[in-house]
Short mmCIF file of C-alpha atoms and ligand atoms in Angstrom, two decimals:
data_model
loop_
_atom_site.label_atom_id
_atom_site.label_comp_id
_atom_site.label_asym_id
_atom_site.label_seq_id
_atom_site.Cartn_x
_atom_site.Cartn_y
_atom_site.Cartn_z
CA UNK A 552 -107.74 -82.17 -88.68
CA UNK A 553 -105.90 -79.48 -86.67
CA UNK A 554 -102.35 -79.69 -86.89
CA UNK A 555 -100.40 -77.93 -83.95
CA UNK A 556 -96.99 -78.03 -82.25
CA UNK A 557 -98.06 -80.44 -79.60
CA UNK A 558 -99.76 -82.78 -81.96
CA UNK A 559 -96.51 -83.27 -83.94
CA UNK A 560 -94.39 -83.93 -80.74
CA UNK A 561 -93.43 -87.51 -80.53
CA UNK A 562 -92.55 -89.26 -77.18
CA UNK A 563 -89.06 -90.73 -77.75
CA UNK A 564 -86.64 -88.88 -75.86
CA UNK A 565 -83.94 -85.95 -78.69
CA UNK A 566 -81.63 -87.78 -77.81
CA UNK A 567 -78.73 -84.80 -79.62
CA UNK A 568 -75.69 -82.97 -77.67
CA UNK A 569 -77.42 -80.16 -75.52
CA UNK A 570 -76.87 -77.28 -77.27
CA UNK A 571 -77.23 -78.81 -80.72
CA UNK A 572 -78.14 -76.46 -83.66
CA UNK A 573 -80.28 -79.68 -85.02
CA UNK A 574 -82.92 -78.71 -81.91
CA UNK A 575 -83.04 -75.43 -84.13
CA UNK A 576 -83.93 -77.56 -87.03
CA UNK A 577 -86.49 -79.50 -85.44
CA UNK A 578 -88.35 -76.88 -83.67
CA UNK A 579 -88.80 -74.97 -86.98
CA UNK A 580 -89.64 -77.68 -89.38
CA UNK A 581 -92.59 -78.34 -86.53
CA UNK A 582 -93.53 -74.92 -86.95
CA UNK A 583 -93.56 -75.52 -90.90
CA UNK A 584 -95.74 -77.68 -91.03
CA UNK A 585 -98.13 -76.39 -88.52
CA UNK A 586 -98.09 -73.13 -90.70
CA UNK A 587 -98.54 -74.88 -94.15
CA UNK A 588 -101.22 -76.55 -92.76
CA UNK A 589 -100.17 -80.23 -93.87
CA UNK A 590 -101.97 -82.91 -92.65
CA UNK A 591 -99.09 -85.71 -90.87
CA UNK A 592 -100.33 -88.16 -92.79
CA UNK A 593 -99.77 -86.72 -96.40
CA UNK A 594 -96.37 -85.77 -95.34
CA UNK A 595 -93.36 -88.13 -95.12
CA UNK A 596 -89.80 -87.15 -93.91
CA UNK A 597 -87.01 -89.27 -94.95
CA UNK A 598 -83.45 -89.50 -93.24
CA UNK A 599 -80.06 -91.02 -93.75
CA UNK A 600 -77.54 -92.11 -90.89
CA UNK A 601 -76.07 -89.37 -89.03
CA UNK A 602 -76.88 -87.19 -85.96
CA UNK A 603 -79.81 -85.36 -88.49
CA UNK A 604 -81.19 -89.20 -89.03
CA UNK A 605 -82.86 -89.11 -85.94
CA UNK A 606 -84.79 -86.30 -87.21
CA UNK A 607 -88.14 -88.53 -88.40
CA UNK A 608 -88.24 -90.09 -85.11
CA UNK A 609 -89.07 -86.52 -83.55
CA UNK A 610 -91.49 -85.40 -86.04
CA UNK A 611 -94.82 -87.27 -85.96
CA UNK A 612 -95.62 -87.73 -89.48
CA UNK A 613 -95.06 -90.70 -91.33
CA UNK A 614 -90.81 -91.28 -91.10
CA UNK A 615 -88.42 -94.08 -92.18
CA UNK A 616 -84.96 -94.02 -91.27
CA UNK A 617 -83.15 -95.81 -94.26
CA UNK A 618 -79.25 -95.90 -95.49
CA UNK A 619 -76.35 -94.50 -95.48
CA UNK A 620 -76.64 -91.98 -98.42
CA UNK A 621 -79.72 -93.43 -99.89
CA UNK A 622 -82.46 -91.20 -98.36
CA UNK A 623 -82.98 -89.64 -102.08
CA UNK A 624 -83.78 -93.02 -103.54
CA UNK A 625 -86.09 -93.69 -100.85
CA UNK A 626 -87.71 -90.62 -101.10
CA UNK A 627 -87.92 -90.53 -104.53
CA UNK A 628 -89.26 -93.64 -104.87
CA UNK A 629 -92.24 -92.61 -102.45
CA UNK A 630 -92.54 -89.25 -104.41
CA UNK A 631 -93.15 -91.25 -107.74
CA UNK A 632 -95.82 -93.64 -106.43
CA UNK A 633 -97.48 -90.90 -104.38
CA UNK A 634 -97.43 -87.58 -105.51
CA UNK A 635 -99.93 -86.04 -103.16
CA UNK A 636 -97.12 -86.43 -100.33
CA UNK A 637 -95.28 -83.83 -98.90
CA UNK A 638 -91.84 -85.36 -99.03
CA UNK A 639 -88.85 -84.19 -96.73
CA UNK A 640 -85.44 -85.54 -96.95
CA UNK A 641 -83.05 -84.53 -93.67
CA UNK A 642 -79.55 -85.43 -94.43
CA UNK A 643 -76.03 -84.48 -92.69
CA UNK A 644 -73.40 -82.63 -95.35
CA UNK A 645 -71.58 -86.19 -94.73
CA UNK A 646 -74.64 -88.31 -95.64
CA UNK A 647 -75.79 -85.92 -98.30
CA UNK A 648 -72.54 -84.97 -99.87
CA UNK A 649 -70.26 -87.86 -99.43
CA UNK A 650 -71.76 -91.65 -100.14
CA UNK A 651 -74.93 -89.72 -101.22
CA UNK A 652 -74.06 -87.61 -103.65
CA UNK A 653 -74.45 -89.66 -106.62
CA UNK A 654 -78.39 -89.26 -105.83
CA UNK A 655 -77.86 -85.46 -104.45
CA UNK A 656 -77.16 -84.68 -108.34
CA UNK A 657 -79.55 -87.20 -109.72
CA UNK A 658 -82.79 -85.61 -107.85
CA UNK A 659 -81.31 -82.43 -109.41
CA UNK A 660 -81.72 -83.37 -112.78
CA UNK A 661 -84.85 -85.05 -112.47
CA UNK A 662 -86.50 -81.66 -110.99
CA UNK A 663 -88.69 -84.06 -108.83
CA UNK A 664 -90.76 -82.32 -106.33
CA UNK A 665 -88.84 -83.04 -103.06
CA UNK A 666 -87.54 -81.08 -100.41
CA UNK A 667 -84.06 -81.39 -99.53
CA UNK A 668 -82.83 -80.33 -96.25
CA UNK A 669 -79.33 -80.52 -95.30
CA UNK A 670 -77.87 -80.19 -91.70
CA UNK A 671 -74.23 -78.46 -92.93
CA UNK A 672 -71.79 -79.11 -89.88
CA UNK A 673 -69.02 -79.70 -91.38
CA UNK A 674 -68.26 -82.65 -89.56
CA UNK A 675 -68.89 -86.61 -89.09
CA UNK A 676 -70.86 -85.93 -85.66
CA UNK A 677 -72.30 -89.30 -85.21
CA UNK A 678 -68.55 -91.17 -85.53
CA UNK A 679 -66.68 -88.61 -83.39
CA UNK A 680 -65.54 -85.04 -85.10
CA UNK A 681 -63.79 -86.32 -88.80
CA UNK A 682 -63.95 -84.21 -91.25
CA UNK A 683 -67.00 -83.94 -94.13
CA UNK A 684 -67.16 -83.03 -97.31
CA UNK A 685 -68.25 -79.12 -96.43
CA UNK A 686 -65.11 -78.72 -94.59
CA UNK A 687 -62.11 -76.48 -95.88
CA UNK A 688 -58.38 -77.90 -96.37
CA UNK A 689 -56.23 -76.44 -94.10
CA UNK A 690 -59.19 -76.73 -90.86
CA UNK A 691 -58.26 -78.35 -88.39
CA UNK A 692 -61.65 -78.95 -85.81
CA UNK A 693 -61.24 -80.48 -82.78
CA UNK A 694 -61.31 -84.20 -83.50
CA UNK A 695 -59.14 -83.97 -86.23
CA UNK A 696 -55.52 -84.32 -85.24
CA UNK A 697 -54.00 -83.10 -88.32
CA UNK A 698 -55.37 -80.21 -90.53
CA UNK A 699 -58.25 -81.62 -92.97
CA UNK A 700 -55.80 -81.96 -96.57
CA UNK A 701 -59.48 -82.45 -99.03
CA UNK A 702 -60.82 -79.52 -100.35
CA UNK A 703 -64.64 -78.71 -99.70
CA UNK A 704 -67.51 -79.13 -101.92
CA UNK A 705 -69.70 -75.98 -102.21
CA UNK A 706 -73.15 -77.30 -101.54
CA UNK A 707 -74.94 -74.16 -103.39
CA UNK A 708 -73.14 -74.60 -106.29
CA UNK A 709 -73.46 -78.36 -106.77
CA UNK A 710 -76.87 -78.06 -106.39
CA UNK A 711 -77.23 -75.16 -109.09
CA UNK A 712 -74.93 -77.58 -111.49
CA UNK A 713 -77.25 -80.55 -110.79
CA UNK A 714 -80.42 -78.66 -111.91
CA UNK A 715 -82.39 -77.86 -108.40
CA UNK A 716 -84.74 -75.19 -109.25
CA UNK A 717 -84.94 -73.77 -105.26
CA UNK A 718 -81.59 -73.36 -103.71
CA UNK A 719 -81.20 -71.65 -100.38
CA UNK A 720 -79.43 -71.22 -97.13
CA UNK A 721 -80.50 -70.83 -93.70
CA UNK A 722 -79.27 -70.81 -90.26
CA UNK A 723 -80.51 -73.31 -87.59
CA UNK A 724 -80.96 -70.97 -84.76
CA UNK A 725 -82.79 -68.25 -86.90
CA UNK A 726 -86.38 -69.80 -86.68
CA UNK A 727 -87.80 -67.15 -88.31
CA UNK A 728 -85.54 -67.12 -91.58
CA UNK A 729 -85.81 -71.11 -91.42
CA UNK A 730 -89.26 -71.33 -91.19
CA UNK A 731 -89.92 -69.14 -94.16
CA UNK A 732 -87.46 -70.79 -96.23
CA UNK A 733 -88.87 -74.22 -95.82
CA UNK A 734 -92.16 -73.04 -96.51
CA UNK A 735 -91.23 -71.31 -99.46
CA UNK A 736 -89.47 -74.85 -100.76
CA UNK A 737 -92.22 -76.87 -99.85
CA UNK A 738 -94.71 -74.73 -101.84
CA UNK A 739 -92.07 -75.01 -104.39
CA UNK A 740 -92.96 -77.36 -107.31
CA UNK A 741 -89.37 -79.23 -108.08
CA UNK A 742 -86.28 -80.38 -106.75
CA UNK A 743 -85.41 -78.00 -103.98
CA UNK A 744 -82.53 -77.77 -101.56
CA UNK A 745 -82.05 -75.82 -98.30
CA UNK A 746 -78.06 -75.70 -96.71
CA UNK A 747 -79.18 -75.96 -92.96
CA UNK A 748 -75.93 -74.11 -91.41
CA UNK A 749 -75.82 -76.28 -88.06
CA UNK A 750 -73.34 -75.62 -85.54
CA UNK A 751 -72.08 -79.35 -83.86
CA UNK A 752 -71.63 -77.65 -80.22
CA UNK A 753 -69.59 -81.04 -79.25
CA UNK A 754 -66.93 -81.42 -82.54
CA UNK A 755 -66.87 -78.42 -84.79
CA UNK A 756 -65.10 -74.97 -82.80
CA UNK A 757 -64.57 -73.06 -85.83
CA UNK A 758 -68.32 -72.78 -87.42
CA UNK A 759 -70.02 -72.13 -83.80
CA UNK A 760 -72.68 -70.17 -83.15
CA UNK A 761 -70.60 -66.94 -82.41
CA UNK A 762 -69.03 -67.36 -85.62
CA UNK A 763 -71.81 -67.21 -87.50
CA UNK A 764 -73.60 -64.73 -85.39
CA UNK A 765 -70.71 -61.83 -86.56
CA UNK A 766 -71.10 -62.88 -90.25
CA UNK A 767 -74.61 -64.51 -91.06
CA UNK A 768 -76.68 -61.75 -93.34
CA UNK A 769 -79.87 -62.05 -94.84
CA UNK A 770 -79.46 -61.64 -99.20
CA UNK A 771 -83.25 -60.34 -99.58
CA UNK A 772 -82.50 -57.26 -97.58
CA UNK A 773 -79.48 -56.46 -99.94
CA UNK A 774 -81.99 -55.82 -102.96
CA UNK A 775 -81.63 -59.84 -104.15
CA UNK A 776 -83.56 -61.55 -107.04
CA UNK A 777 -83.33 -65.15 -107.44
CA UNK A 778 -86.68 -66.03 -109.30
CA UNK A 779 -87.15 -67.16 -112.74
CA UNK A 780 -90.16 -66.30 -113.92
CA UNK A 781 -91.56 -68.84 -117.17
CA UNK A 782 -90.37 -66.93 -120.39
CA UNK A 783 -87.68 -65.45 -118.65
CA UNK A 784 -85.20 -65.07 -121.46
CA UNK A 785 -81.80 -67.63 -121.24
CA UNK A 786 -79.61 -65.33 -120.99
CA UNK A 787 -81.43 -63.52 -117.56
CA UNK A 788 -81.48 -67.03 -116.47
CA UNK A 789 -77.84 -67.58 -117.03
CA UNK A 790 -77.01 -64.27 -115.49
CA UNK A 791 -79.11 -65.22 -112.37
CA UNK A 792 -77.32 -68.87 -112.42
CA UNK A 793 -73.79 -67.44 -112.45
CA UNK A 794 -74.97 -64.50 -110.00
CA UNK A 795 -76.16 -66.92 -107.58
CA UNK A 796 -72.68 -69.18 -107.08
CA UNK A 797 -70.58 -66.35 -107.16
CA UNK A 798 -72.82 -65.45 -104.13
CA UNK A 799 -72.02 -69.00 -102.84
CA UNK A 800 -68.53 -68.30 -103.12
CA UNK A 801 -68.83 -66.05 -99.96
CA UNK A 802 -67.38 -67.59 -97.23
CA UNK A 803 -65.07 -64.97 -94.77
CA UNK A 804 -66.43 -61.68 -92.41
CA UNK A 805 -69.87 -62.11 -94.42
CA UNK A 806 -71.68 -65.41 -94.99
CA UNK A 807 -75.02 -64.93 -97.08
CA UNK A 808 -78.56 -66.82 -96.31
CA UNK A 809 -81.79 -66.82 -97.78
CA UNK A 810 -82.95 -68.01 -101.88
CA UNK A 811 -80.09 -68.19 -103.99
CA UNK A 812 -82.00 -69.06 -106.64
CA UNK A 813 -85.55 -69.96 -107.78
CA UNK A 814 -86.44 -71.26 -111.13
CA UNK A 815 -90.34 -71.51 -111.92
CA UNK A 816 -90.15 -72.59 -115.16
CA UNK A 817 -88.80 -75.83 -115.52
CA UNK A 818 -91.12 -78.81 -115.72
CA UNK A 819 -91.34 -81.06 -112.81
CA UNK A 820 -90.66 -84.76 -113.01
CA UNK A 821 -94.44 -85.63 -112.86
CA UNK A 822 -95.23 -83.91 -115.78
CA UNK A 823 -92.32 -85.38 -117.54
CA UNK A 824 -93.81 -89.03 -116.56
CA UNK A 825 -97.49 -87.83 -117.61
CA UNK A 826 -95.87 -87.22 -121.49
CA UNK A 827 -94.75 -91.30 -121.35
CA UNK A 828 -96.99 -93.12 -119.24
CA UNK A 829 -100.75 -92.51 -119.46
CA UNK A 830 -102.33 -90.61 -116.99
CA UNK A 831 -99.44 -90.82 -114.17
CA UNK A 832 -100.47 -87.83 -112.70
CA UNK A 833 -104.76 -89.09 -112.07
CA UNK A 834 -103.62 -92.75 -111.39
CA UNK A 835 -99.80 -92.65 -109.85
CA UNK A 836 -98.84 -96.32 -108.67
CA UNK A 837 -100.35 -96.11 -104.84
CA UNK A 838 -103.85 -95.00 -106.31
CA UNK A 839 -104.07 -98.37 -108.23
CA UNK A 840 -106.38 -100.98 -107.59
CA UNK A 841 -105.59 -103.61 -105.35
CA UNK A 842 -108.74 -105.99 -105.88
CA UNK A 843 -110.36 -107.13 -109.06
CA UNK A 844 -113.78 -105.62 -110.17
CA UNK A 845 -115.67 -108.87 -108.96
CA UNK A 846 -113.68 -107.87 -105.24
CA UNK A 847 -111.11 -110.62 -105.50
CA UNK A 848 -107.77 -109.19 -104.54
CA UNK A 849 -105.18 -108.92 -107.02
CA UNK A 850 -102.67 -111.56 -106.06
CA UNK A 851 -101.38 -113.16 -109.29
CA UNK A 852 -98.02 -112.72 -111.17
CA UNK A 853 -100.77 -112.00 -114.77
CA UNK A 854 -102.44 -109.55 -112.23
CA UNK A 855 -98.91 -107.92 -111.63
CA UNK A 856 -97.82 -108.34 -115.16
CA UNK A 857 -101.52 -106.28 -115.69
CA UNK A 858 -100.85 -103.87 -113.37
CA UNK A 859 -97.77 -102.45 -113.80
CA UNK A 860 -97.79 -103.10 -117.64
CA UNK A 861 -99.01 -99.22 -118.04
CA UNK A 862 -95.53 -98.22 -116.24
CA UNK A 863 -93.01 -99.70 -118.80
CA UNK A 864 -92.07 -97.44 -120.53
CA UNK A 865 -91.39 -98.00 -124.60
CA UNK A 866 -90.02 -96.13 -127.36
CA UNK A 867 -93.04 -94.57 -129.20
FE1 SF4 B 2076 -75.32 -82.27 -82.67
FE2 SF4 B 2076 -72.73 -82.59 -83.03
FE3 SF4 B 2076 -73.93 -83.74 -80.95
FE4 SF4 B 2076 -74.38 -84.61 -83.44
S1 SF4 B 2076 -72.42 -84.70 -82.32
S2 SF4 B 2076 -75.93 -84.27 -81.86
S3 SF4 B 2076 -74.31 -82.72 -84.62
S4 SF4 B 2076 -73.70 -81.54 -81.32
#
């Protein structure tokens, strides 16, 4: 099947601000796909609540729109029955970082093989300007009528400490460096997670798109090396670890995108399954049977009990 810009164009109405850096985010995550060649049916893209929620209704690949915060459960939960998908999560800094980030770190540590793309506006968009967990103490945007007294998480860094083995920044209205960047974490086999720096046009006046056009610069062109190689030695790996967030800690006249870090040698949470539960990987949960040899569907709770018997899992 031919996959092509058109094809993955849906007919409800983007429905964002004019002007919106998530149009940025849409437009290149279309042109992922269409590069990587993925067939919308063996790709599913999973969203939160938030302005970047929307996002699966404007892709036409198989979407669902779940929780507040619980868009890594969801997805991971597809991930481990299926793991021929392509799965996408799209997630504000608010949904991702605040109720969600009890599952942010969790996906971390499982290395499970899911893209995680987070629109970083620094603000609640959806519920009118207040402040999210990316946002500085002492801001003050303008919805907020007080300066914002929390500090700010550092996304990059949280995502190193929970064990993501891709971890990179892009800009929404660079297309090019986007596109590249999600490509790169698709092909990537673990947990990987891509700070989507989003300018909200409507409540966020400090991190607009002039801002960021005086300070954004690309780390590969400064002579960068993020990739663990396997039998890199621990202490490159630590170097490369520590390199990478003081790199996150940039944040003034120069703001740095592109791979912060890439770590090829740490097993994905498939393989980790395959050493407990026999054959995960040839017969993952949605490859299993529905219907009896003799062509009777499997309807009972002894046919359940049967079924999913091979997926407890029991000290050996
Ligand atoms: Fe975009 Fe902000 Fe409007 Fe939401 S509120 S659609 S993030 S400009």
């Amino acid at each position: 099947m031919v996959v092509d810009l058109k094809s993955l164009r849906t007919d409800v109405w983007v429905d964002w601000c004019p002007g919106c850096g998530n149009f940025g985010i849409l437009n290149a995550t279309q042109r992922a796909i269409v590069e990587l060649g993925i067939e919308p049916n063996k790709i599913v893209i999973v969203s939160g609540i938030g302005c970047s929620g929307k996002t699966p209704h404007f892709i036409n690949v198989n979407g669902v729109h779940t929780l507040h915060g619980r868009a890594i459960p969801f997805a991971t939960g597809i991930k481990i029955a299926n793991p021929e998908l392509t799965v996408i999560v799209h997630g504000g800094d608010g949904d991702l970082l605040g109720i969600g980030a009890g599952h942010f770190v969790a996906l971390g540590r499982r290395n499970l093989d899911i893209t995680v793309v987070m629109h970083n506006n620094g603000v609640y968009g959806l519920t009118k300007g207040q402040a999210s967990p990316t946002l500085f103490r002492g801001e003050q945007t303008k919805a907020l009528p007080k300066p914002n007294i929390q500090d700010a998480v550092n996304p990059i860094a949280l995502a190193l400490a929970s064990g993501y083995t891709f971890v990179a920044r892009t800009y929404s209205l660079n297309i090019k460096h986007y596109v590249e960047t999600l490509k790169m974490a698709i092909q990537h086999k673990g947990s990987a997670f891509i700070d989507v720096l989003q300018p909200c046009v409507v409540y966020n006046d400090i991190y607009t798109k002039d801002f960021f056009k005086e300070r954004i610069y690309v780390l590969e062109e400064d002579g960068w090396d993020p990739v663990v190689e396997p039998g890199t030695p621990m202490e490159t790996i630590e170097e490369k670890i520590n390199n990478a967030i003081q790199k996150s800690l940039e944040w003034g006249d120069k703001i740095p995108i592109g791979i912060f870090y890439m770590n090829k040698a740490v097993p994905e949470f498939g393989e980790r399954l395959n050493t407990l539960i026999d054959n995960y990987t040839l017969i993952p949960p949605a490859k299993q049977p529905i219907a009896r040899e003799d062509g009777k569907p499997i309807i009972t709770n002894q046919d359940f009990r049967e079924l999913f018997s091979r997926y407890i899992i029991r000290r050996r």
